Amino acid sequence: MEESSLSSQGKRWRTMEEPSEFTRDSSSLLSEDQFMCSVCLDVFTDPVTTPCGHNFCKTCLTQYWDNSPNCICPLCKEKFTKRPELKINTTLREVVDHFMKKKSLDKPDVFCDTCTGVKLKAVKSCLHCGLTFCKSHLEPHNNVPKLKKHKLINPVENVNDYICQKHDKPLELFCREDEMCVCQFCTETDHKTHNTVTIEEESGEKRIQLRKTQLKVQQMIQERLTKMEEIKHSVELRKKSTEREIADSIEVFTALMRSIERSQAELLQVMEEKQKAAERQAEGLIKDLEQEITELKRRDSELEQLSHTEDHIHLLQIYPTMNSPPHTKNWTDISIDTDVNVETVRKVLSQLQKILNMKLSETLHTKLKQKVSTELKRSQRCAVDVTLDPDTAHPKLILSDDGKQVTHGDTKQNLPDNPKRFDKFAIVLGKEGFSSGRFYYEVQVKGKSEWDVGVARESVNRKGKLILKPYDGCWAVILRNENDYRACAGPDIPLTLREKLQTVGVFVDYEEGLVSFYDVEARSHIYSYTGQSFTEKLYPYFSPCTNDGGKNSAPLIISRLFKAK
């Protein structure tokens, strides 16, 4: 919709004496959190919209970009090459204003206790009289000197709750020792030596505490939403892994004789059942998370109302039950296993190997090897010249003069601590980054007991702890304890290889979201990260790991490649 039409629509809403049927119906379906800025966690003020479609307060977004090195969306982290010009979303602002006005009008009316016949709407309640008055019946309290001294508050239905039942006086003070509202006479008797403050002062402090609790609840909501996304992402990873395993299995089994068709069907059934079981588990966890989020949102709404209430007595009375988040499940260690269980595959393949003769097995192996060899040759056509960047190297790493080799030394070198340098782990990146197209490089890992090889995005954490997984910006294959090969997919996926790796080939297709690893000597495929979404530069990533007393002193060596024809 064009801006002019949106503006005219907003003008039409302003001229209506009563909201339209559509406006009334839609307002009933909306909640305040839908008009909340994710930066300040408050209702939008002068909302603006980013090119990626998210809304923020104009001041919040401007300050966020002023204090950030990159111009990115605070919510989805999409990066903008040029800082967008911010214009107030007038239609959204009018909808927010209308919603907030309607919310204030939805409060129940309180009627005059003195009126006979048709009762008028009350304007004040008197704590001395114990009654609620309309404008006309309140007039004596404005003119009669004795009545002018009475304590008036905004109209409430339960006036007696605001009056001391023992002394029949207004509850104007709060006793901090006994955590209760008291009147002036109470402070001269039962609470004479206690610490008492005005209910306004105590209510203000309690409101601050409730706001802190509300922020905790909102954080819990965000954590659960993030957990939901992690679970969904884990299911997608498992689904893609399952699809890949099924596709590979079908390709192999199609070349076999009819005698293995039964085993093929059993294998596929088991894999699909495990996938369904994972999806069922995910559905159950998501349902639990949705229920908790619903409860937390309800508490958030209650806390929001309490944080703005003028009803001090009610706030103080309900404070003990509201000042803590509702009991929820600890989701920290709950996740969906994204690793396809290969034990069943191994068992079936073991049975097949006993059935098949050596000739057929060799034929299949040759066919698969030829396929991977063709794939590897195609990748090698995208070979690039990779050189190590000394500005990124950890101080204990030693780089060769030509920038093609890296080893781990025992002594920390005196190097400048620039923003690009890794300061905790023995990591170094390639000099050149890639933000499009395809590229390939090879690194020799011969003679090493531990190493990391892969690619990393430009914004990967270089100071302090770094977790090797795609979510944190690393796509890598690693070796630990001489023969423990793993793909760091979060969680790690163990890799079973026929031979010890000597040279690793790394291929990246930026637009396809693909990172593949190959055993160059064996001409075989090791592992692929598929369906990734790259939004910034990718750099070749290397770690020779620690020297381990000389046991892992061999260097990582970047091969000098000529593009395959």
Coordinates of C-alpha atoms in Angstrom, one line a residue:
M1 CA 0.0 0.0 0.0
E2 CA 1.3 3.5 -1.0
E3 CA 2.2 6.0 1.8
S4 CA -0.5 8.4 0.5
S5 CA -3.2 5.8 0.8
L6 CA -2.1 4.9 4.3
S7 CA -2.1 8.5 5.3
S8 CA -5.6 9.1 4.0
Q9 CA -6.7 6.0 5.8
G10 CA -5.3 7.4 9.0
K11 CA -7.1 10.7 8.5
R12 CA -10.4 8.9 7.9
W13 CA -9.9 7.1 11.3
R14 CA -9.3 10.4 13.0
T15 CA -12.5 12.0 11.7
M16 CA -14.8 9.2 12.9
E17 CA -16.7 9.9 16.1
E18 CA -16.9 6.2 16.8
P19 CA -14.4 3.5 15.7
S20 CA -15.5 1.4 12.8
E21 CA -16.7 -2.2 13.2
F22 CA -13.4 -3.4 11.8
T23 CA -11.4 -1.3 14.2
R24 CA -13.4 -2.5 17.2
D25 CA -13.1 -6.2 16.2
S26 CA -9.4 -6.0 15.4
S27 CA -8.6 -4.1 18.6
S28 CA -10.2 -7.0 20.6
L29 CA -7.7 -9.4 19.0
L30 CA -4.7 -7.2 19.7
S31 CA -2.5 -7.1 22.9
E32 CA -0.1 -4.4 24.1
D33 CA 3.0 -6.6 23.4
Q34 CA 2.2 -6.3 19.7
F35 CA 2.8 -2.6 20.0
M36 CA 6.0 -3.0 22.0
C37 CA 9.4 -1.8 20.9
S38 CA 12.0 -4.6 21.3
V39 CA 14.7 -2.1 22.3
C40 CA 13.1 -0.2 25.1
L41 CA 10.4 -2.8 25.9
D42 CA 7.7 -0.1 26.0
V43 CA 4.8 0.9 23.7
F44 CA 6.0 2.5 20.4
T45 CA 6.7 6.2 20.5
D46 CA 6.9 7.7 16.9
P47 CA 7.3 4.2 15.4
V48 CA 9.5 3.7 12.3
T49 CA 9.8 0.7 10.0
T50 CA 13.1 -0.9 8.8
P51 CA 13.5 -2.3 5.2
C52 CA 13.2 -5.8 6.7
G53 CA 9.7 -5.0 8.1
H54 CA 10.3 -4.6 11.8
N55 CA 9.1 -1.6 13.9
F56 CA 10.9 0.4 16.6
C57 CA 10.7 3.7 18.4
K58 CA 12.5 6.3 16.2
T59 CA 14.7 7.4 19.1
C60 CA 15.5 3.8 20.1
L61 CA 16.6 2.8 16.6
T62 CA 18.5 6.0 16.1
Q63 CA 20.5 5.6 19.3
Y64 CA 21.0 1.8 18.6
W65 CA 22.6 2.7 15.2
D66 CA 24.6 5.6 16.6
N67 CA 26.2 3.2 19.1
S68 CA 26.7 0.2 16.7
P69 CA 29.6 -0.2 14.2
N70 CA 27.2 -1.8 11.7
C71 CA 23.7 -0.7 10.6
I72 CA 21.7 -3.8 11.4
C73 CA 18.2 -4.6 12.5
P74 CA 18.1 -5.0 16.3
L75 CA 15.6 -7.9 16.0
C76 CA 16.5 -10.1 13.0
K77 CA 20.2 -8.8 12.6
E78 CA 19.8 -8.1 8.9
K79 CA 22.6 -5.8 7.8
F80 CA 22.0 -2.7 5.7
T81 CA 24.8 -1.5 3.5
K82 CA 23.4 2.0 3.6
R83 CA 21.7 3.6 6.7
P84 CA 18.0 3.8 5.9
E85 CA 16.3 7.1 6.2
L86 CA 13.8 6.9 9.0
K87 CA 10.2 8.2 8.5
I88 CA 7.5 7.9 11.1
N89 CA 4.9 5.2 10.3
T90 CA 1.9 7.4 10.8
T91 CA -0.6 4.6 10.3
L92 CA 1.0 2.5 13.0
R93 CA 1.2 5.4 15.3
E94 CA -2.5 6.1 14.9
V95 CA -3.3 2.4 15.5
V96 CA -1.2 2.4 18.7
D97 CA -2.8 5.6 19.9
H98 CA -6.3 4.3 19.2
F99 CA -5.5 1.0 21.0
M100 CA -4.1 2.7 24.1
K101 CA -7.2 5.1 24.2
K102 CA -9.5 2.1 23.9
K103 CA -7.6 0.3 26.6
S104 CA -8.1 3.2 29.0
L105 CA -11.8 3.3 28.2
D106 CA -12.2 -0.4 28.9
K107 CA -11.8 0.1 32.6
P108 CA -15.0 -0.6 34.5
D109 CA -17.0 2.5 35.6
V110 CA -17.6 3.3 39.3
F111 CA -21.0 4.9 40.1
C112 CA -22.0 7.4 42.8
D113 CA -23.2 5.9 46.2
T114 CA -25.4 8.9 46.9
C115 CA -27.4 9.1 43.7
T116 CA -31.0 7.9 43.9
G117 CA -32.7 6.5 40.8
V118 CA -30.2 6.6 37.8
K119 CA -26.7 6.6 39.3
L120 CA -24.2 8.9 37.8
K121 CA -20.5 8.1 37.1
A122 CA -18.3 8.7 40.2
V123 CA -15.4 11.1 40.0
K124 CA -13.9 10.6 43.5
S125 CA -14.0 8.4 46.6
C126 CA -13.7 9.8 50.1
L127 CA -11.8 7.7 52.6
H128 CA -13.2 9.6 55.6
C129 CA -16.9 9.2 54.5
G130 CA -16.4 5.7 53.1
L131 CA -18.4 6.8 50.0
T132 CA -18.0 7.4 46.3
F133 CA -19.4 10.6 44.8
C134 CA -20.4 11.9 41.4
K135 CA -19.4 15.5 40.4
S136 CA -22.5 17.1 41.9
H137 CA -22.5 15.1 45.2
L138 CA -18.8 15.8 45.6
E139 CA -19.5 19.6 45.6
P140 CA -19.7 19.9 49.5
H141 CA -16.2 18.4 49.7
N142 CA -15.0 21.4 47.6
N143 CA -16.8 24.1 49.6
V144 CA -17.3 23.0 53.2
P145 CA -14.1 23.6 55.2
K146 CA -14.5 20.5 57.3
L147 CA -15.1 18.3 54.4
K148 CA -12.3 19.9 52.4
K149 CA -9.9 18.2 54.8
H150 CA -11.1 14.7 53.8
K151 CA -8.8 12.4 51.9
L152 CA -10.1 12.0 48.3
I153 CA -8.8 9.3 45.8
N154 CA -9.8 8.3 42.3
P155 CA -13.2 6.4 42.4
V156 CA -13.0 2.8 43.6
E157 CA -15.8 0.3 44.2
N158 CA -14.3 -1.2 47.4
V159 CA -13.7 2.0 49.5
N160 CA -13.6 0.0 52.8
D161 CA -10.4 -1.7 51.6
Y162 CA -8.7 1.7 51.8
I163 CA -9.8 2.4 55.3
C164 CA -8.3 1.1 58.6
Q165 CA -10.8 -1.4 60.0
K166 CA -9.5 -0.8 63.5
H167 CA -9.5 3.0 63.6
D168 CA -11.8 3.8 60.8
K169 CA -9.3 6.1 59.3
P170 CA -7.7 6.3 55.8
L171 CA -4.8 4.0 55.1
E172 CA -2.2 6.6 54.3
L173 CA 1.0 4.9 55.5
F174 CA 2.9 1.7 55.0
C175 CA 4.7 -0.3 57.8
R176 CA 7.8 -1.9 56.4
E177 CA 8.3 -4.2 59.4
D178 CA 4.9 -5.8 59.1
E179 CA 4.5 -5.3 55.3
M180 CA 1.0 -3.7 55.7
C181 CA -0.9 -0.5 55.1
V182 CA -1.7 1.5 58.3
C183 CA -3.4 4.7 59.3
Q184 CA -2.0 7.6 61.3
F185 CA -3.4 6.2 64.6
C186 CA -1.7 2.9 63.9
T187 CA 1.7 4.6 64.0
E188 CA 0.9 5.9 67.5
T189 CA -0.1 2.5 68.9
D190 CA 0.8 -0.9 67.5
H191 CA 3.3 0.4 64.9
K192 CA 4.8 3.2 67.0
T193 CA 8.4 2.1 66.8
H194 CA 8.2 0.8 63.2
N195 CA 9.6 2.2 60.1
T196 CA 6.6 3.7 58.2
V197 CA 6.5 5.7 54.9
T198 CA 3.7 7.1 52.8
I199 CA 1.9 4.6 50.6
E200 CA 2.9 6.7 47.6
E201 CA 6.6 6.3 48.4
E202 CA 6.3 2.6 49.1
S203 CA 4.1 2.1 46.0
G204 CA 6.7 3.8 43.9
E205 CA 9.4 1.5 45.1
K206 CA 7.2 -1.6 44.7
R207 CA 6.4 -0.4 41.2
I208 CA 10.1 -0.3 40.4
Q209 CA 10.5 -3.9 41.7
L210 CA 7.5 -5.0 39.7
R211 CA 9.0 -3.5 36.6
K212 CA 12.2 -5.5 37.3
T213 CA 10.1 -8.6 37.7
Q214 CA 8.3 -7.8 34.5
L215 CA 11.6 -7.5 32.6
K216 CA 12.6 -10.9 34.0
V217 CA 9.3 -12.4 32.7
Q218 CA 9.8 -10.7 29.3
Q219 CA 13.4 -12.2 29.2
M220 CA 12.0 -15.6 30.1
I221 CA 9.5 -15.2 27.2
Q222 CA 12.3 -14.3 24.8
E223 CA 14.4 -17.2 26.0
R224 CA 11.6 -19.6 25.3
L225 CA 10.9 -18.1 21.9
T226 CA 14.6 -18.5 21.1
K227 CA 14.4 -22.1 22.4
M228 CA 11.4 -22.8 20.2
E229 CA 13.5 -21.5 17.2
E230 CA 16.4 -23.7 18.2
I231 CA 14.1 -26.8 18.4
K232 CA 12.5 -26.0 15.0
H233 CA 16.0 -25.5 13.6
S234 CA 17.2 -28.8 15.1
V235 CA 14.3 -30.6 13.5
E236 CA 15.1 -29.0 10.2
L237 CA 18.7 -30.1 10.5
R238 CA 17.6 -33.6 11.3
K239 CA 15.1 -33.7 8.5
K240 CA 17.7 -32.6 6.0
S241 CA 20.2 -35.1 7.4
T242 CA 17.5 -37.8 7.1
E243 CA 16.6 -36.8 3.6
R244 CA 20.3 -36.9 2.6
E245 CA 20.8 -40.4 4.2
I246 CA 17.6 -41.7 2.5
A247 CA 18.7 -40.3 -0.9
D248 CA 22.2 -41.9 -0.6
S249 CA 20.7 -45.2 0.6
I250 CA 18.2 -45.3 -2.3
E251 CA 21.0 -44.6 -4.8
V252 CA 23.1 -47.4 -3.4
F253 CA 20.3 -49.9 -3.0
T254 CA 19.0 -49.3 -6.5
A255 CA 22.2 -50.8 -7.8
L256 CA 21.9 -54.0 -5.7
M257 CA 20.0 -57.2 -6.5
R258 CA 16.4 -57.9 -5.5
S259 CA 17.7 -59.9 -2.6
I260 CA 18.4 -56.7 -0.6
E261 CA 15.1 -54.9 -1.2
R262 CA 13.7 -56.2 2.1
S263 CA 16.6 -54.8 4.0
Q264 CA 16.3 -51.5 2.2
A265 CA 12.6 -51.2 3.2
E266 CA 13.5 -52.0 6.8
L267 CA 16.2 -49.4 6.9
L268 CA 14.0 -46.6 5.5
Q269 CA 11.2 -47.5 7.8
V270 CA 13.4 -47.2 10.9
M271 CA 14.9 -43.9 9.8
E272 CA 11.5 -42.4 9.0
E273 CA 10.1 -43.7 12.4
K274 CA 13.0 -42.0 14.2
Q275 CA 12.4 -38.8 12.3
K276 CA 8.7 -38.9 13.2
A277 CA 9.6 -39.6 16.8
A278 CA 11.9 -36.6 16.8
E279 CA 9.1 -34.4 15.3
R280 CA 6.6 -35.7 17.9
Q281 CA 9.1 -34.9 20.6
A282 CA 9.6 -31.4 19.1
E283 CA 5.8 -30.9 18.9
G284 CA 5.5 -31.8 22.6
L285 CA 8.3 -29.4 23.6
I286 CA 6.9 -26.6 21.5
K287 CA 3.5 -27.1 23.0
D288 CA 4.9 -26.9 26.5
L289 CA 6.9 -23.8 25.5
E290 CA 3.8 -22.2 24.0
Q291 CA 1.8 -22.9 27.2
E292 CA 4.6 -21.3 29.3
I293 CA 4.8 -18.3 27.0
T294 CA 1.0 -17.9 27.3
E295 CA 1.2 -17.9 31.1
L296 CA 4.2 -15.6 31.1
K297 CA 2.5 -13.2 28.8
R298 CA -0.5 -13.2 31.1
R299 CA 1.7 -12.4 34.1
D300 CA 3.5 -9.8 31.9
S301 CA 0.1 -8.1 31.2
E302 CA -0.8 -8.2 34.9
L303 CA 2.5 -6.7 35.8
E304 CA 2.2 -4.0 33.2
Q305 CA -1.2 -3.0 34.6
L306 CA 0.2 -3.0 38.1
S307 CA 3.2 -0.9 37.1
H308 CA 0.9 1.9 36.0
T309 CA -1.9 1.6 38.6
E310 CA -3.0 4.4 40.7
D311 CA -4.6 2.0 43.1
H312 CA -1.7 2.0 45.7
I313 CA -3.5 -0.1 48.3
H314 CA -4.4 -2.8 45.8
L315 CA -0.8 -2.8 44.5
L316 CA 0.6 -3.3 47.9
Q317 CA -1.8 -6.0 48.9
I318 CA -1.2 -8.1 45.8
Y319 CA 2.5 -7.4 45.6
P320 CA 3.8 -10.5 47.5
T321 CA 2.0 -12.9 45.0
M322 CA 3.1 -10.9 41.9
N323 CA 6.7 -10.1 42.6
S324 CA 8.1 -13.4 41.2
P325 CA 7.8 -15.1 37.8
P326 CA 5.5 -18.1 37.7
H327 CA 7.1 -21.5 38.1
T328 CA 8.3 -22.8 34.8
K329 CA 10.4 -25.7 33.4
N330 CA 14.2 -25.3 33.2
W331 CA 14.8 -25.4 29.4
T332 CA 18.6 -25.0 29.5
D333 CA 19.6 -28.6 28.8
I334 CA 16.5 -29.6 26.7
S335 CA 17.1 -30.0 23.0
I336 CA 16.3 -32.1 20.0
D337 CA 19.0 -34.5 18.8
T338 CA 19.9 -33.6 15.2
D339 CA 22.1 -36.5 14.7
V340 CA 20.6 -39.4 12.7
N341 CA 21.3 -42.6 14.5
V342 CA 23.7 -44.5 12.2
E343 CA 23.8 -47.7 14.3
T344 CA 20.8 -49.1 12.4
V345 CA 22.4 -48.2 9.1
R346 CA 25.6 -49.9 10.1
K347 CA 23.8 -53.0 11.3
V348 CA 21.9 -53.4 8.0
L349 CA 25.0 -52.7 5.9
S350 CA 26.9 -55.3 7.9
Q351 CA 24.2 -57.9 7.0
L352 CA 24.3 -56.8 3.3
Q353 CA 28.1 -57.2 3.2
K354 CA 27.6 -60.8 4.1
I355 CA 25.1 -61.4 1.3
L356 CA 26.9 -59.5 -1.4
N357 CA 29.9 -61.0 -3.1
M358 CA 33.2 -59.1 -3.4
K359 CA 32.7 -58.3 -7.0
L360 CA 29.4 -56.5 -6.5
S361 CA 30.8 -54.6 -3.4
E362 CA 33.8 -53.4 -5.4
T363 CA 31.6 -52.3 -8.2
L364 CA 29.4 -50.2 -5.9
H365 CA 32.5 -48.7 -4.2
T366 CA 34.0 -47.8 -7.5
K367 CA 30.8 -46.2 -8.7
L368 CA 30.5 -44.0 -5.6
K369 CA 34.1 -43.1 -5.7
Q370 CA 33.8 -42.0 -9.3
K371 CA 30.8 -39.9 -8.4
V372 CA 32.6 -38.1 -5.5
S373 CA 35.8 -37.8 -7.6
T374 CA 33.8 -36.0 -10.3
E375 CA 32.2 -33.8 -7.6
L376 CA 35.6 -33.0 -6.1
K377 CA 37.1 -32.2 -9.5
R378 CA 34.2 -29.8 -10.1
S379 CA 34.9 -28.1 -6.8
Q380 CA 38.6 -27.8 -7.5
R381 CA 37.8 -25.6 -10.5
C382 CA 36.8 -23.0 -7.9
A383 CA 40.3 -23.1 -6.2
V384 CA 41.5 -19.8 -4.7
D385 CA 44.9 -18.7 -3.4
V386 CA 44.5 -18.6 0.4
T387 CA 47.1 -16.8 2.6
L388 CA 47.0 -16.6 6.4
D389 CA 46.2 -13.2 8.0
P390 CA 48.8 -12.4 10.7
D391 CA 46.5 -9.7 12.2
T392 CA 44.0 -12.4 13.2
A393 CA 46.5 -15.0 14.5
H394 CA 46.6 -15.9 18.3
P395 CA 49.8 -14.7 19.9
K396 CA 51.1 -18.3 20.3
L397 CA 50.7 -19.1 16.6
I398 CA 53.8 -19.0 14.4
L399 CA 53.1 -18.3 10.7
S400 CA 55.5 -19.0 7.9
D401 CA 56.9 -16.0 5.8
D402 CA 54.8 -17.0 2.8
G403 CA 51.6 -17.2 5.0
K404 CA 51.0 -20.8 4.0
Q405 CA 51.9 -22.7 7.2
V406 CA 50.9 -22.3 10.9
T407 CA 52.1 -24.0 14.0
H408 CA 51.5 -23.6 17.7
G409 CA 54.4 -22.3 19.8
D410 CA 55.0 -22.6 23.5
T411 CA 55.7 -18.9 24.0
K412 CA 53.2 -16.1 23.7
Q413 CA 54.5 -13.4 21.3
N414 CA 54.3 -9.7 22.1
L415 CA 51.8 -8.7 19.4
P416 CA 49.3 -5.8 19.3
D417 CA 45.9 -6.7 20.5
N418 CA 43.9 -5.4 17.6
P419 CA 40.1 -6.1 17.2
K420 CA 40.7 -8.8 14.5
R421 CA 43.0 -11.0 16.7
F422 CA 41.8 -14.1 18.5
D423 CA 43.0 -13.9 22.1
K424 CA 41.8 -17.2 23.7
F425 CA 42.0 -20.0 21.2
A426 CA 44.8 -20.9 18.7
I427 CA 42.9 -19.6 15.6
V428 CA 43.9 -17.8 12.5
L429 CA 41.9 -16.7 9.4
G430 CA 42.7 -16.3 5.8
K431 CA 43.4 -12.8 4.5
E432 CA 40.7 -12.7 1.9
G433 CA 37.0 -13.0 2.6
F434 CA 34.2 -14.1 0.2
S435 CA 30.7 -12.7 0.1
S436 CA 29.4 -14.4 -3.1
G437 CA 30.1 -17.2 -5.6
R438 CA 32.1 -20.4 -5.0
F439 CA 35.6 -21.0 -3.6
Y440 CA 37.7 -24.0 -2.7
Y441 CA 41.0 -24.6 -0.9
E442 CA 43.0 -27.5 0.5
V443 CA 45.0 -27.8 3.7
Q444 CA 47.4 -30.6 4.6
V445 CA 46.8 -32.0 8.1
K446 CA 49.4 -34.9 7.9
G447 CA 51.1 -35.8 11.1
K448 CA 48.7 -34.0 13.5
S449 CA 46.7 -35.4 16.3
E450 CA 44.3 -32.4 16.6
W451 CA 43.2 -29.6 14.2
D452 CA 40.3 -27.5 13.0
V453 CA 39.6 -26.6 9.4
G454 CA 36.6 -24.7 7.8
V455 CA 35.2 -21.2 7.3
A456 CA 34.0 -18.5 9.7
R457 CA 31.9 -15.4 9.2
E458 CA 33.5 -12.0 9.6
S459 CA 31.6 -11.2 12.9
V460 CA 32.7 -14.4 14.6
N461 CA 33.7 -13.8 18.3
R462 CA 37.4 -13.2 18.5
K463 CA 37.7 -12.2 22.1
G464 CA 37.1 -14.9 24.7
K465 CA 35.1 -18.0 24.3
L466 CA 34.1 -19.3 20.8
I467 CA 31.8 -22.2 20.3
L468 CA 32.3 -24.1 17.0
K469 CA 28.9 -24.3 15.4
P470 CA 27.0 -22.6 12.6
Y471 CA 24.8 -20.6 15.0
D472 CA 28.0 -18.8 16.3
G473 CA 29.4 -18.3 12.8
C474 CA 31.7 -21.4 12.2
W475 CA 31.4 -24.3 9.8
A476 CA 34.2 -26.7 10.6
V477 CA 35.4 -30.2 10.7
I478 CA 37.8 -31.1 13.6
L479 CA 40.1 -33.9 14.7
R480 CA 40.6 -34.7 18.4
N481 CA 42.7 -37.5 20.1
E482 CA 44.3 -38.6 16.8
N483 CA 41.2 -40.4 15.4
D484 CA 38.1 -38.7 16.6
Y485 CA 36.7 -36.8 13.6
R486 CA 33.7 -34.6 14.1
A487 CA 31.5 -32.1 12.2
C488 CA 30.7 -29.2 14.5
A489 CA 27.0 -28.9 13.6
G490 CA 25.8 -28.1 17.1
P491 CA 25.7 -30.8 18.5
D492 CA 28.8 -32.4 17.0
I493 CA 28.3 -35.2 14.5
P494 CA 30.9 -38.1 14.7
L495 CA 32.4 -38.9 11.3
T496 CA 33.5 -42.5 10.3
L497 CA 36.3 -42.4 7.8
R498 CA 38.0 -45.3 6.0
E499 CA 41.5 -43.8 6.3
K500 CA 43.3 -41.2 8.3
L501 CA 43.0 -37.8 6.7
Q502 CA 46.1 -36.3 5.1
T503 CA 44.7 -33.4 3.1
V504 CA 41.3 -31.8 3.6
G505 CA 39.5 -30.0 0.7
V506 CA 37.0 -27.2 1.7
F507 CA 34.3 -26.1 -0.9
V508 CA 31.8 -23.2 -0.3
D509 CA 28.9 -22.2 -2.5
Y510 CA 27.8 -18.9 -0.9
E511 CA 24.4 -18.5 -2.7
E512 CA 23.5 -22.2 -2.2
G513 CA 24.4 -22.0 1.5
L514 CA 26.7 -25.1 1.2
V515 CA 30.0 -25.9 2.9
S516 CA 31.5 -29.3 1.9
F517 CA 34.6 -31.2 3.1
Y518 CA 36.5 -33.8 1.1
D519 CA 39.3 -36.3 1.7
V520 CA 41.5 -35.3 -1.2
E521 CA 43.7 -38.4 -1.2
A522 CA 40.8 -40.9 -1.0
R523 CA 38.7 -38.8 -3.4
S524 CA 35.8 -39.2 -0.9
H525 CA 33.2 -36.9 0.7
I526 CA 33.6 -36.2 4.4
Y527 CA 30.6 -34.0 5.4
S528 CA 28.4 -31.1 4.1
Y529 CA 26.6 -28.3 5.8
T530 CA 23.5 -27.6 3.7
G531 CA 20.7 -25.0 3.7
Q532 CA 22.8 -22.4 5.4
S533 CA 22.0 -18.7 5.2
F534 CA 25.1 -16.5 4.7
T535 CA 24.7 -12.7 5.1
E536 CA 28.3 -11.5 5.6
K537 CA 31.9 -12.3 4.4
L538 CA 33.2 -15.8 5.0
Y539 CA 36.9 -16.4 5.7
P540 CA 39.0 -19.6 5.6
Y541 CA 39.4 -20.8 9.2
F542 CA 42.4 -22.7 10.7
S543 CA 43.5 -24.0 14.1
P544 CA 46.5 -26.2 14.6
C545 CA 45.4 -26.6 18.2
T546 CA 48.0 -26.8 21.0
N547 CA 51.5 -28.2 20.6
D548 CA 50.7 -30.8 23.3
G549 CA 54.4 -31.2 24.3
G550 CA 55.5 -31.8 20.7
K551 CA 53.0 -34.5 20.0
N552 CA 51.0 -32.1 17.8
S553 CA 53.8 -29.9 16.5
A554 CA 53.3 -30.6 12.8
P555 CA 52.0 -27.5 10.9
L556 CA 48.8 -27.0 9.0
I557 CA 49.9 -26.3 5.4
I558 CA 47.7 -24.6 2.8
S559 CA 48.2 -26.3 -0.6
R560 CA 49.2 -24.3 -3.6
L561 CA 46.5 -25.2 -6.2
F562 CA 46.0 -24.9 -9.9
K563 CA 42.4 -24.8 -10.9
A564 CA 41.3 -28.1 -12.3
K565 CA 40.2 -28.0 -16.0

